[in-house]
Short mmCIF file of C-alpha atoms in Angstrom, two decimals:
data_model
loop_
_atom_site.label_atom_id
_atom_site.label_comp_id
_atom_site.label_asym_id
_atom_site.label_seq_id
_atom_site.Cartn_x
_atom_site.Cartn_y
_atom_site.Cartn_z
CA UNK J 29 -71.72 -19.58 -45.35
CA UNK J 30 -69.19 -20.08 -43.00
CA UNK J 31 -69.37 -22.37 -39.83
CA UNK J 32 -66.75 -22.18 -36.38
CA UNK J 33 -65.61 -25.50 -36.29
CA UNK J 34 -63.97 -26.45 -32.94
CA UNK J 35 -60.28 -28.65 -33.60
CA UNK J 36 -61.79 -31.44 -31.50
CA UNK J 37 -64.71 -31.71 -34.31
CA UNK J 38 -62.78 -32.40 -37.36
CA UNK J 39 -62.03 -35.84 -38.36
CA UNK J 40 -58.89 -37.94 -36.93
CA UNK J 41 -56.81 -37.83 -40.17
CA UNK J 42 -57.23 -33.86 -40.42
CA UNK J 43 -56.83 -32.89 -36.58
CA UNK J 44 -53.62 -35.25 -37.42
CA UNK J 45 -52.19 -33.89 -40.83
CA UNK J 46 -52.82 -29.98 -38.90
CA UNK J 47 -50.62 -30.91 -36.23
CA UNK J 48 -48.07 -32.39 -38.27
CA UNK J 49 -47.89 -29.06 -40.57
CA UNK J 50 -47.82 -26.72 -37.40
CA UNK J 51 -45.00 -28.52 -35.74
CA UNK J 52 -42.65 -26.23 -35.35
CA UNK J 53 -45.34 -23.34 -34.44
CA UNK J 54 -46.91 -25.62 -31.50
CA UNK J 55 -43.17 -26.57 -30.09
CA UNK J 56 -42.44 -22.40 -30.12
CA UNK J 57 -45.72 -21.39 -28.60
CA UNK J 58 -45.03 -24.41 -25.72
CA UNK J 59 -41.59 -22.91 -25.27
CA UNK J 60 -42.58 -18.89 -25.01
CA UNK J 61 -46.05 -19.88 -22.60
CA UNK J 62 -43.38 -21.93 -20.66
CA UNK J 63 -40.74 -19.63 -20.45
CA UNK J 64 -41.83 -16.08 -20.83
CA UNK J 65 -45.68 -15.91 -20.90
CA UNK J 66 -46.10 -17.09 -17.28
CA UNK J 67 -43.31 -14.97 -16.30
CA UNK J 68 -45.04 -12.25 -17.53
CA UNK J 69 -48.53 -12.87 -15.93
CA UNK J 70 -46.46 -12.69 -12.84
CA UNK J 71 -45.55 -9.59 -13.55
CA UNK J 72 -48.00 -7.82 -14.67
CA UNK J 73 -49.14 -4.89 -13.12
CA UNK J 74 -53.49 -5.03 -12.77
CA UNK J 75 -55.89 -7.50 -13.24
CA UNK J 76 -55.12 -9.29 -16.54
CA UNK J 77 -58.47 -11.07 -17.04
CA UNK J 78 -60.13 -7.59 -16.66
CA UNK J 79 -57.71 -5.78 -18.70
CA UNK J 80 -58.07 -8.61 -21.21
CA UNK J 81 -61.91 -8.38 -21.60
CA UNK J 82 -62.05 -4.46 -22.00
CA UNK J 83 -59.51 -4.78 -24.81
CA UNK J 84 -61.48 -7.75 -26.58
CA UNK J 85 -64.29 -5.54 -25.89
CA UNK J 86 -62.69 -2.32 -27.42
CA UNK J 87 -61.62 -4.33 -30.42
CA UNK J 88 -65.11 -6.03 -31.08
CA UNK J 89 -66.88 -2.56 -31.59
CA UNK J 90 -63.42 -0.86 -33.34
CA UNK J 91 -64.43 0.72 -36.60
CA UNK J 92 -62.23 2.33 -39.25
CA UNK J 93 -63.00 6.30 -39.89
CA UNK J 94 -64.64 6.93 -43.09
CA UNK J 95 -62.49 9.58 -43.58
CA UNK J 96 -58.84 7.62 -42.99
CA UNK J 97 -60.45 5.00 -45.76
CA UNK J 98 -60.89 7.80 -47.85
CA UNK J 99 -57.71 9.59 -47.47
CA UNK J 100 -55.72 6.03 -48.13
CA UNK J 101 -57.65 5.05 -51.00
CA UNK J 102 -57.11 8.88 -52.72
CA UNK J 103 -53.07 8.43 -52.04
CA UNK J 104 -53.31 5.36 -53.01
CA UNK J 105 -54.71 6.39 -56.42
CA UNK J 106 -52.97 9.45 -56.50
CA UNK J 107 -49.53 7.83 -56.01
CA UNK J 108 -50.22 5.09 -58.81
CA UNK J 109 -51.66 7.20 -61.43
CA UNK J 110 -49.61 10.88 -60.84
CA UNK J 111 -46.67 9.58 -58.94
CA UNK J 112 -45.25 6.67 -60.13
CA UNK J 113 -45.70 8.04 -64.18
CA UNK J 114 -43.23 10.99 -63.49
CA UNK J 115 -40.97 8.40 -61.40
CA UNK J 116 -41.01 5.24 -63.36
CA UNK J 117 -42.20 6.30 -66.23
CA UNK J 118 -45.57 4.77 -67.84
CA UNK J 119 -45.48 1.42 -68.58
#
């Protein structure tokens, strides 16, 4: 089973050995929310907290077609097994 577990809840050492392994990641996320992300909020063109919510909401109840699946998983096979033979050769 798998529990959310907030940052602030783990223990010292492994809230500490996290941050020293994303380094690099934290220092470019503080540069682009300094220097472009706010820039863009200011730009933006609507009501971003709205906006935001209806997409979170749109991609909470997004589901794959049955079909698509389908379609990929028959090129897939077809590709590996009919394809690829007359190409490569079989191996």
């Amino acid at each position: 089973s798998h529990k959310n577990i907030k940052f602030h809840e783990l223990p010292i050492n492994l809230q500490n050995k996290i941050l020293e392994n994303n380094q690099l990641d934290q220092e470019l996320y503080n540069l682009v929310n300094k220097y472009f992300y706010q820039e863009q909020k200011r730009r933006y063109h609507g009501n971003l907290t709205e906006d935001l919510a209806l997409f979170e909401d749109k991609i909470k109840s997004f589901r794959y077609s049955i079909i698509k699946i389908n379609l990929l998983r028959f090129k897939k096979i077809y590709f590996r097994y009919l394809i690829e033979p007359k190409l490569y050769g079989n191996k």
